Amino acid sequence: MTAQVVSKQVALNEEGFLVNPAEWTPEIAEALAREEGITLTPRHWEIIRFVRAYYQEHGKSPTLRQITAELGVPTKELFQLFPKGPAKKVARIAGVPKPEGCV
Amino acid sequence: MAETTRKIAFVCSKGSLDMAYPALIMGWAALGNGVEVMIFFTFWGLDIITKKRMDALQLAPVGNTSLRTGMMGLPVDVGMPQIASILPGMTAVATALMRKKMAEMDVPPVSEFLQMLQDGGAKLYACKMTADMMGLSQEDFIDGVEIVTASDFIDMTEGAQIVFI
């Protein structure tokens, strides 16, 4: 019998975002998603992986429009997967800063 | 205490290209942050949701003291002489320039932007009185627009923050 526990402590800023995006682990994403009332599915992970890869490549978080356009996720689906505020929620769960772009 | 969702209602009363985007951009930002969004189109703002007009909105240089030559990629950044702004074709030039600048910022055209907003859950309303006045009806507007009276709007926006553009 095994038990899996979250043992790592990570620092969050006053808005609840990871202070250091490099500290992110999938386990942290699960924990943050749970706080938001979201159960992560493979589709969520696809978006999270895209957001992290984008951040690593460009040094900034993608906007919602970049996620929908470049990953081919319909806007409706993005708002269903991360209800009530996907811009903040996606970035927070993926462990990257809030997107700076407006669109 | 139950958590209530913040609501913002935008009133779009102008139909020029530069006056269409503020509500679209702020509305989209609000949806992204989990805020409920209503956009009420009235008077010239009805152009923004009118199928035949929405992607033909213009930016008029006449009387616009903020237009500068630097925006056109010229090396000298001075105000556009107002006398030049009345020349035929200047509105088309200013409009094309603004469209190009918006596209460079990855801002979609009005029709696509409205679809994004609706997909994100924003509600779009047309003012009944001004629609009647301009001879516009449901089939002139994009899908999803609801025609309401000013009184309906007042009822719907109870507790909402209102931004008039």
mmCIF file of C-alpha atoms in Angstrom:
data_model
loop_
_atom_site.group_PDB
_atom_site.id
_atom_site.type_symbol
_atom_site.label_atom_id
_atom_site.label_comp_id
_atom_site.label_asym_id
_atom_site.label_seq_id
_atom_site.Cartn_x
_atom_site.Cartn_y
_atom_site.Cartn_z
ATOM 1 C CA MET A 1 0.000 0.000 0.000
ATOM 2 C CA THR A 2 1.280 3.426 -0.860
ATOM 3 C CA ALA A 3 0.245 6.943 -0.025
ATOM 4 C CA GLN A 4 0.952 10.017 -2.084
ATOM 5 C CA VAL A 5 1.297 13.279 -0.253
ATOM 6 C CA VAL A 6 2.140 16.801 -1.264
ATOM 7 C CA SER A 7 5.290 17.454 0.679
ATOM 8 C CA LYS A 8 6.625 20.496 -1.088
ATOM 9 C CA GLN A 9 6.044 24.041 0.167
ATOM 10 C CA VAL A 10 6.011 26.773 -2.470
ATOM 11 C CA ALA A 11 5.796 30.520 -2.046
ATOM 12 C CA LEU A 12 2.788 32.287 -3.590
ATOM 13 C CA ASN A 13 2.447 36.026 -4.131
ATOM 14 C CA GLU A 14 -0.481 38.041 -2.728
ATOM 15 C CA GLU A 15 -2.641 37.057 -5.709
ATOM 16 C CA GLY A 16 -1.897 33.375 -5.266
ATOM 17 C CA PHE A 17 0.540 32.976 -8.153
ATOM 18 C CA LEU A 18 3.790 31.031 -7.807
ATOM 19 C CA VAL A 19 6.618 33.416 -6.931
ATOM 20 C CA ASN A 20 9.121 31.231 -8.790
ATOM 21 C CA PRO A 21 7.676 29.503 -11.889
ATOM 22 C CA ALA A 22 10.625 27.083 -11.866
ATOM 23 C CA GLU A 23 9.299 25.522 -8.645
ATOM 24 C CA TRP A 24 6.174 24.295 -10.428
ATOM 25 C CA THR A 25 5.413 20.588 -10.489
ATOM 26 C CA PRO A 26 2.342 18.741 -11.829
ATOM 27 C CA GLU A 27 1.484 18.022 -8.190
ATOM 28 C CA ILE A 28 1.323 21.751 -7.483
ATOM 29 C CA ALA A 29 -0.967 22.205 -10.491
ATOM 30 C CA GLU A 30 -3.300 19.532 -9.053
ATOM 31 C CA ALA A 31 -3.338 21.284 -5.684
ATOM 32 C CA LEU A 32 -3.986 24.764 -7.149
ATOM 33 C CA ALA A 33 -6.680 23.397 -9.470
ATOM 34 C CA ARG A 34 -8.389 21.760 -6.503
ATOM 35 C CA GLU A 35 -8.481 25.147 -4.764
ATOM 36 C CA GLU A 36 -10.229 26.551 -7.850
ATOM 37 C CA GLY A 37 -12.685 23.651 -7.843
ATOM 38 C CA ILE A 38 -11.293 22.250 -11.096
ATOM 39 C CA THR A 39 -10.544 18.558 -11.701
ATOM 40 C CA LEU A 40 -7.766 18.373 -14.260
ATOM 41 C CA THR A 41 -8.503 16.292 -17.374
ATOM 42 C CA PRO A 42 -6.126 15.469 -20.268
ATOM 43 C CA ARG A 43 -7.522 18.531 -22.082
ATOM 44 C CA HIS A 44 -6.588 20.758 -19.120
ATOM 45 C CA TRP A 45 -3.086 19.270 -19.158
ATOM 46 C CA GLU A 46 -2.726 19.987 -22.859
ATOM 47 C CA ILE A 47 -3.393 23.674 -22.147
ATOM 48 C CA ILE A 48 -1.161 23.742 -19.063
ATOM 49 C CA ARG A 49 1.725 22.181 -20.999
ATOM 50 C CA PHE A 50 1.247 24.714 -23.808
ATOM 51 C CA VAL A 51 1.213 27.641 -21.360
ATOM 52 C CA ARG A 52 4.385 26.429 -19.648
ATOM 53 C CA ALA A 53 6.184 25.816 -22.941
ATOM 54 C CA TYR A 54 5.131 29.275 -24.158
ATOM 55 C CA TYR A 55 6.423 30.846 -20.954
ATOM 56 C CA GLN A 56 9.733 29.033 -21.223
ATOM 57 C CA GLU A 57 10.147 30.110 -24.837
ATOM 58 C CA HIS A 58 8.985 33.737 -24.593
ATOM 59 C CA GLY A 59 9.599 34.615 -20.939
ATOM 60 C CA LYS A 60 5.964 35.707 -20.553
ATOM 61 C CA SER A 61 2.577 34.093 -20.258
ATOM 62 C CA PRO A 62 0.338 33.660 -23.312
ATOM 63 C CA THR A 63 -2.923 35.615 -23.497
ATOM 64 C CA LEU A 64 -6.246 33.788 -23.833
ATOM 65 C CA ARG A 65 -6.289 34.585 -27.532
ATOM 66 C CA GLN A 66 -2.830 33.116 -27.995
ATOM 67 C CA ILE A 67 -3.987 29.940 -26.265
ATOM 68 C CA THR A 68 -7.117 29.604 -28.403
ATOM 69 C CA ALA A 69 -5.402 30.572 -31.661
ATOM 70 C CA GLU A 70 -2.144 28.669 -31.311
ATOM 71 C CA LEU A 71 -3.437 25.568 -29.575
ATOM 72 C CA GLY A 72 -6.725 25.451 -31.501
ATOM 73 C CA VAL A 73 -8.885 25.364 -28.376
ATOM 74 C CA PRO A 74 -12.278 27.035 -28.985
ATOM 75 C CA THR A 75 -12.961 30.024 -26.711
ATOM 76 C CA LYS A 76 -16.127 28.365 -25.396
ATOM 77 C CA GLU A 77 -14.214 25.263 -24.359
ATOM 78 C CA LEU A 78 -11.490 27.305 -22.641
ATOM 79 C CA PHE A 79 -14.149 29.085 -20.568
ATOM 80 C CA GLN A 80 -15.764 25.724 -19.734
ATOM 81 C CA LEU A 81 -12.485 24.099 -18.696
ATOM 82 C CA PHE A 82 -11.435 27.039 -16.521
ATOM 83 C CA PRO A 83 -14.735 28.691 -15.561
ATOM 84 C CA LYS A 84 -15.042 32.207 -14.174
ATOM 85 C CA GLY A 85 -11.808 33.848 -15.141
ATOM 86 C CA PRO A 86 -9.674 31.583 -17.351
ATOM 87 C CA ALA A 87 -6.979 34.247 -17.854
ATOM 88 C CA LYS A 88 -5.944 34.164 -14.219
ATOM 89 C CA LYS A 89 -6.824 30.533 -13.535
ATOM 90 C CA VAL A 90 -4.865 29.003 -16.392
ATOM 91 C CA ALA A 91 -1.749 31.014 -15.517
ATOM 92 C CA ARG A 92 -2.050 30.300 -11.804
ATOM 93 C CA ILE A 93 -2.465 26.540 -12.244
ATOM 94 C CA ALA A 94 0.349 26.418 -14.813
ATOM 95 C CA GLY A 95 2.585 28.225 -12.320
ATOM 96 C CA VAL A 96 3.346 31.224 -14.544
ATOM 97 C CA PRO A 97 2.668 34.950 -13.983
ATOM 98 C CA LYS A 98 -0.556 36.682 -15.042
ATOM 99 C CA PRO A 99 -0.579 37.405 -18.793
ATOM 100 C CA GLU A 100 0.463 40.978 -19.606
ATOM 101 C CA GLY A 101 -1.379 41.249 -22.935
ATOM 102 C CA CYS A 102 -4.916 42.618 -23.010
ATOM 103 C CA VAL A 103 -6.417 40.365 -25.665
ATOM 104 C CA MET B 1 -21.958 35.395 3.199
ATOM 105 C CA ALA B 2 -22.526 34.142 -0.330
ATOM 106 C CA GLU B 3 -19.931 35.213 -2.852
ATOM 107 C CA THR B 4 -21.436 37.454 -5.508
ATOM 108 C CA THR B 5 -19.947 37.782 -8.956
ATOM 109 C CA ARG B 6 -18.797 41.229 -10.018
ATOM 110 C CA LYS B 7 -20.731 42.558 -13.029
ATOM 111 C CA ILE B 8 -19.741 45.222 -15.550
ATOM 112 C CA ALA B 9 -22.090 46.784 -18.119
ATOM 113 C CA PHE B 10 -20.629 48.736 -21.003
ATOM 114 C CA VAL B 11 -22.740 51.214 -22.973
ATOM 115 C CA CYS B 12 -21.418 51.706 -26.518
ATOM 116 C CA SER B 13 -22.928 54.879 -27.965
ATOM 117 C CA LYS B 14 -20.341 55.607 -30.668
ATOM 118 C CA GLY B 15 -19.832 53.830 -33.972
ATOM 119 C CA SER B 16 -16.312 54.831 -34.950
ATOM 120 C CA LEU B 17 -13.521 52.265 -34.997
ATOM 121 C CA ASP B 18 -11.607 53.859 -32.128
ATOM 122 C CA MET B 19 -14.726 53.995 -29.951
ATOM 123 C CA ALA B 20 -15.689 50.366 -30.647
ATOM 124 C CA TYR B 21 -12.577 48.754 -29.257
ATOM 125 C CA PRO B 22 -12.500 50.029 -25.641
ATOM 126 C CA ALA B 23 -15.578 48.045 -24.589
ATOM 127 C CA LEU B 24 -14.487 44.975 -26.557
ATOM 128 C CA ILE B 25 -11.024 44.940 -25.002
ATOM 129 C CA MET B 26 -12.104 45.768 -21.458
ATOM 130 C CA GLY B 27 -15.021 43.350 -21.730
ATOM 131 C CA TRP B 28 -12.695 40.555 -22.799
ATOM 132 C CA ALA B 29 -10.294 41.361 -19.944
ATOM 133 C CA ALA B 30 -13.240 41.292 -17.531
ATOM 134 C CA LEU B 31 -14.379 37.855 -18.763
ATOM 135 C CA GLY B 32 -10.827 36.581 -18.401
ATOM 136 C CA ASN B 33 -10.883 37.698 -14.770
ATOM 137 C CA GLY B 34 -14.218 36.068 -13.990
ATOM 138 C CA VAL B 35 -16.381 39.199 -14.184
ATOM 139 C CA GLU B 36 -19.861 39.027 -15.776
ATOM 140 C CA VAL B 37 -20.099 41.234 -18.857
ATOM 141 C CA MET B 38 -23.070 42.957 -20.531
ATOM 142 C CA ILE B 39 -22.653 45.285 -23.490
ATOM 143 C CA PHE B 40 -25.501 47.604 -24.435
ATOM 144 C CA PHE B 41 -25.325 49.193 -27.899
ATOM 145 C CA THR B 42 -27.217 52.406 -28.531
ATOM 146 C CA PHE B 43 -27.278 55.208 -31.108
ATOM 147 C CA TRP B 44 -24.209 55.045 -33.373
ATOM 148 C CA GLY B 45 -22.893 52.178 -31.277
ATOM 149 C CA LEU B 46 -25.456 49.959 -33.039
ATOM 150 C CA ASP B 47 -23.069 49.922 -36.027
ATOM 151 C CA ILE B 48 -20.754 47.689 -33.974
ATOM 152 C CA ILE B 49 -23.299 44.830 -33.956
ATOM 153 C CA THR B 50 -24.860 45.518 -37.358
ATOM 154 C CA LYS B 51 -23.705 42.795 -39.774
ATOM 155 C CA LYS B 52 -23.309 45.156 -42.736
ATOM 156 C CA ARG B 53 -21.412 47.806 -40.783
ATOM 157 C CA MET B 54 -19.364 46.089 -38.077
ATOM 158 C CA ASP B 55 -16.260 45.400 -40.158
ATOM 159 C CA ALA B 56 -16.474 48.733 -41.986
ATOM 160 C CA LEU B 57 -16.189 51.052 -38.971
ATOM 161 C CA GLN B 58 -13.969 54.047 -39.617
ATOM 162 C CA LEU B 59 -11.603 56.386 -37.847
ATOM 163 C CA ALA B 60 -12.179 60.004 -38.915
ATOM 164 C CA PRO B 61 -9.153 62.303 -38.659
ATOM 165 C CA VAL B 62 -11.373 65.411 -38.759
ATOM 166 C CA GLY B 63 -11.271 67.116 -35.375
ATOM 167 C CA ASN B 64 -9.002 64.437 -33.924
ATOM 168 C CA THR B 65 -6.102 66.359 -32.404
ATOM 169 C CA SER B 66 -4.435 63.185 -31.150
ATOM 170 C CA LEU B 67 -3.539 61.878 -34.609
ATOM 171 C CA ARG B 68 0.170 62.400 -35.193
ATOM 172 C CA THR B 69 2.429 61.802 -38.150
ATOM 173 C CA GLY B 70 4.616 59.487 -36.048
ATOM 174 C CA MET B 71 1.747 56.971 -36.017
ATOM 175 C CA MET B 72 2.105 56.720 -39.780
ATOM 176 C CA GLY B 73 5.699 55.647 -39.473
ATOM 177 C CA LEU B 74 7.065 59.060 -40.462
ATOM 178 C CA PRO B 75 10.317 60.154 -38.794
ATOM 179 C CA VAL B 76 8.927 63.524 -37.656
ATOM 180 C CA ASP B 77 6.236 63.233 -34.978
ATOM 181 C CA VAL B 78 4.000 66.286 -35.279
ATOM 182 C CA GLY B 79 0.247 66.775 -35.110
ATOM 183 C CA MET B 80 -1.626 66.259 -38.378
ATOM 184 C CA PRO B 81 -2.659 69.630 -39.831
ATOM 185 C CA GLN B 82 -6.448 69.756 -39.457
ATOM 186 C CA ILE B 83 -6.768 71.194 -42.961
ATOM 187 C CA ALA B 84 -5.202 67.978 -44.326
ATOM 188 C CA SER B 85 -7.763 65.843 -42.521
ATOM 189 C CA ILE B 86 -10.591 67.144 -44.700
ATOM 190 C CA LEU B 87 -8.944 65.964 -47.906
ATOM 191 C CA PRO B 88 -10.801 63.168 -49.690
ATOM 192 C CA GLY B 89 -9.474 59.757 -48.681
ATOM 193 C CA MET B 90 -7.958 60.826 -45.368
ATOM 194 C CA THR B 91 -10.549 58.894 -43.365
ATOM 195 C CA ALA B 92 -9.734 55.760 -45.362
ATOM 196 C CA VAL B 93 -6.012 56.302 -44.747
ATOM 197 C CA ALA B 94 -6.471 56.802 -40.992
ATOM 198 C CA THR B 95 -8.801 53.786 -40.807
ATOM 199 C CA ALA B 96 -6.415 51.506 -42.706
ATOM 200 C CA LEU B 97 -3.581 52.643 -40.454
ATOM 201 C CA MET B 98 -5.480 51.904 -37.278
ATOM 202 C CA ARG B 99 -6.603 48.478 -38.552
ATOM 203 C CA LYS B 100 -2.996 47.634 -39.350
ATOM 204 C CA LYS B 101 -1.795 48.756 -35.908
ATOM 205 C CA MET B 102 -4.544 46.730 -34.183
ATOM 206 C CA ALA B 103 -3.729 43.622 -36.240
ATOM 207 C CA GLU B 104 -0.062 43.972 -35.275
ATOM 208 C CA MET B 105 -1.150 43.882 -31.619
ATOM 209 C CA ASP B 106 -3.087 40.669 -32.400
ATOM 210 C CA VAL B 107 -6.416 42.434 -31.825
ATOM 211 C CA PRO B 108 -9.061 40.721 -33.975
ATOM 212 C CA PRO B 109 -11.536 42.519 -36.262
ATOM 213 C CA VAL B 110 -14.812 43.633 -34.637
ATOM 214 C CA SER B 111 -16.925 40.683 -35.864
ATOM 215 C CA GLU B 112 -14.446 38.095 -34.618
ATOM 216 C CA PHE B 113 -13.999 39.966 -31.334
ATOM 217 C CA LEU B 114 -17.769 39.954 -30.692
ATOM 218 C CA GLN B 115 -17.854 36.193 -31.315
ATOM 219 C CA MET B 116 -15.023 35.706 -28.801
ATOM 220 C CA LEU B 117 -16.915 37.790 -26.253
ATOM 221 C CA GLN B 118 -20.124 35.815 -26.747
ATOM 222 C CA ASP B 119 -18.221 32.521 -26.540
ATOM 223 C CA GLY B 120 -16.723 33.758 -23.285
ATOM 224 C CA GLY B 121 -20.208 34.424 -21.904
ATOM 225 C CA ALA B 122 -20.742 38.151 -22.564
ATOM 226 C CA LYS B 123 -24.335 39.246 -23.245
ATOM 227 C CA LEU B 124 -24.984 41.715 -26.057
ATOM 228 C CA TYR B 125 -28.021 44.019 -26.139
ATOM 229 C CA ALA B 126 -29.331 46.496 -28.702
ATOM 230 C CA CYS B 127 -31.300 49.566 -27.634
ATOM 231 C CA LYS B 128 -34.864 49.232 -28.923
ATOM 232 C CA MET B 129 -35.601 52.910 -29.358
ATOM 233 C CA THR B 130 -32.532 53.759 -31.404
ATOM 234 C CA ALA B 131 -32.807 50.513 -33.410
ATOM 235 C CA ASP B 132 -36.383 51.543 -34.329
ATOM 236 C CA MET B 133 -35.219 55.059 -35.112
ATOM 237 C CA MET B 134 -32.549 53.800 -37.512
ATOM 238 C CA GLY B 135 -34.825 51.176 -39.050
ATOM 239 C CA LEU B 136 -32.755 48.271 -37.740
ATOM 240 C CA SER B 137 -34.290 44.984 -36.628
ATOM 241 C CA GLN B 138 -33.178 41.606 -35.306
ATOM 242 C CA GLU B 139 -32.007 40.300 -38.701
ATOM 243 C CA ASP B 140 -29.657 43.279 -39.132
ATOM 244 C CA PHE B 141 -27.758 42.302 -35.995
ATOM 245 C CA ILE B 142 -25.357 39.416 -35.424
ATOM 246 C CA ASP B 143 -26.704 36.266 -33.753
ATOM 247 C CA GLY B 144 -27.082 36.419 -30.006
ATOM 248 C CA VAL B 145 -28.028 40.096 -29.766
ATOM 249 C CA GLU B 146 -31.164 40.775 -27.760
ATOM 250 C CA ILE B 147 -33.185 43.946 -28.346
ATOM 251 C CA VAL B 148 -34.151 45.566 -25.043
ATOM 252 C CA THR B 149 -35.608 48.827 -23.797
ATOM 253 C CA ALA B 150 -33.752 51.351 -21.662
ATOM 254 C CA SER B 151 -35.955 50.286 -18.771
ATOM 255 C CA ASP B 152 -34.933 46.621 -19.251
ATOM 256 C CA PHE B 153 -31.314 47.749 -19.208
ATOM 257 C CA ILE B 154 -31.783 49.554 -15.907
ATOM 258 C CA ASP B 155 -33.345 46.402 -14.421
ATOM 259 C CA MET B 156 -30.620 44.103 -15.779
ATOM 260 C CA THR B 157 -27.746 46.195 -14.524
ATOM 261 C CA GLU B 158 -28.759 46.269 -10.895
ATOM 262 C CA GLY B 159 -25.558 45.950 -8.874
ATOM 263 C CA ALA B 160 -23.351 46.245 -11.959
ATOM 264 C CA GLN B 161 -20.644 48.775 -12.634
ATOM 265 C CA ILE B 162 -21.538 50.832 -15.687
ATOM 266 C CA VAL B 163 -19.033 52.175 -18.196
ATOM 267 C CA PHE B 164 -20.395 54.643 -20.774
ATOM 268 C CA ILE B 165 -18.418 54.959 -23.983
#
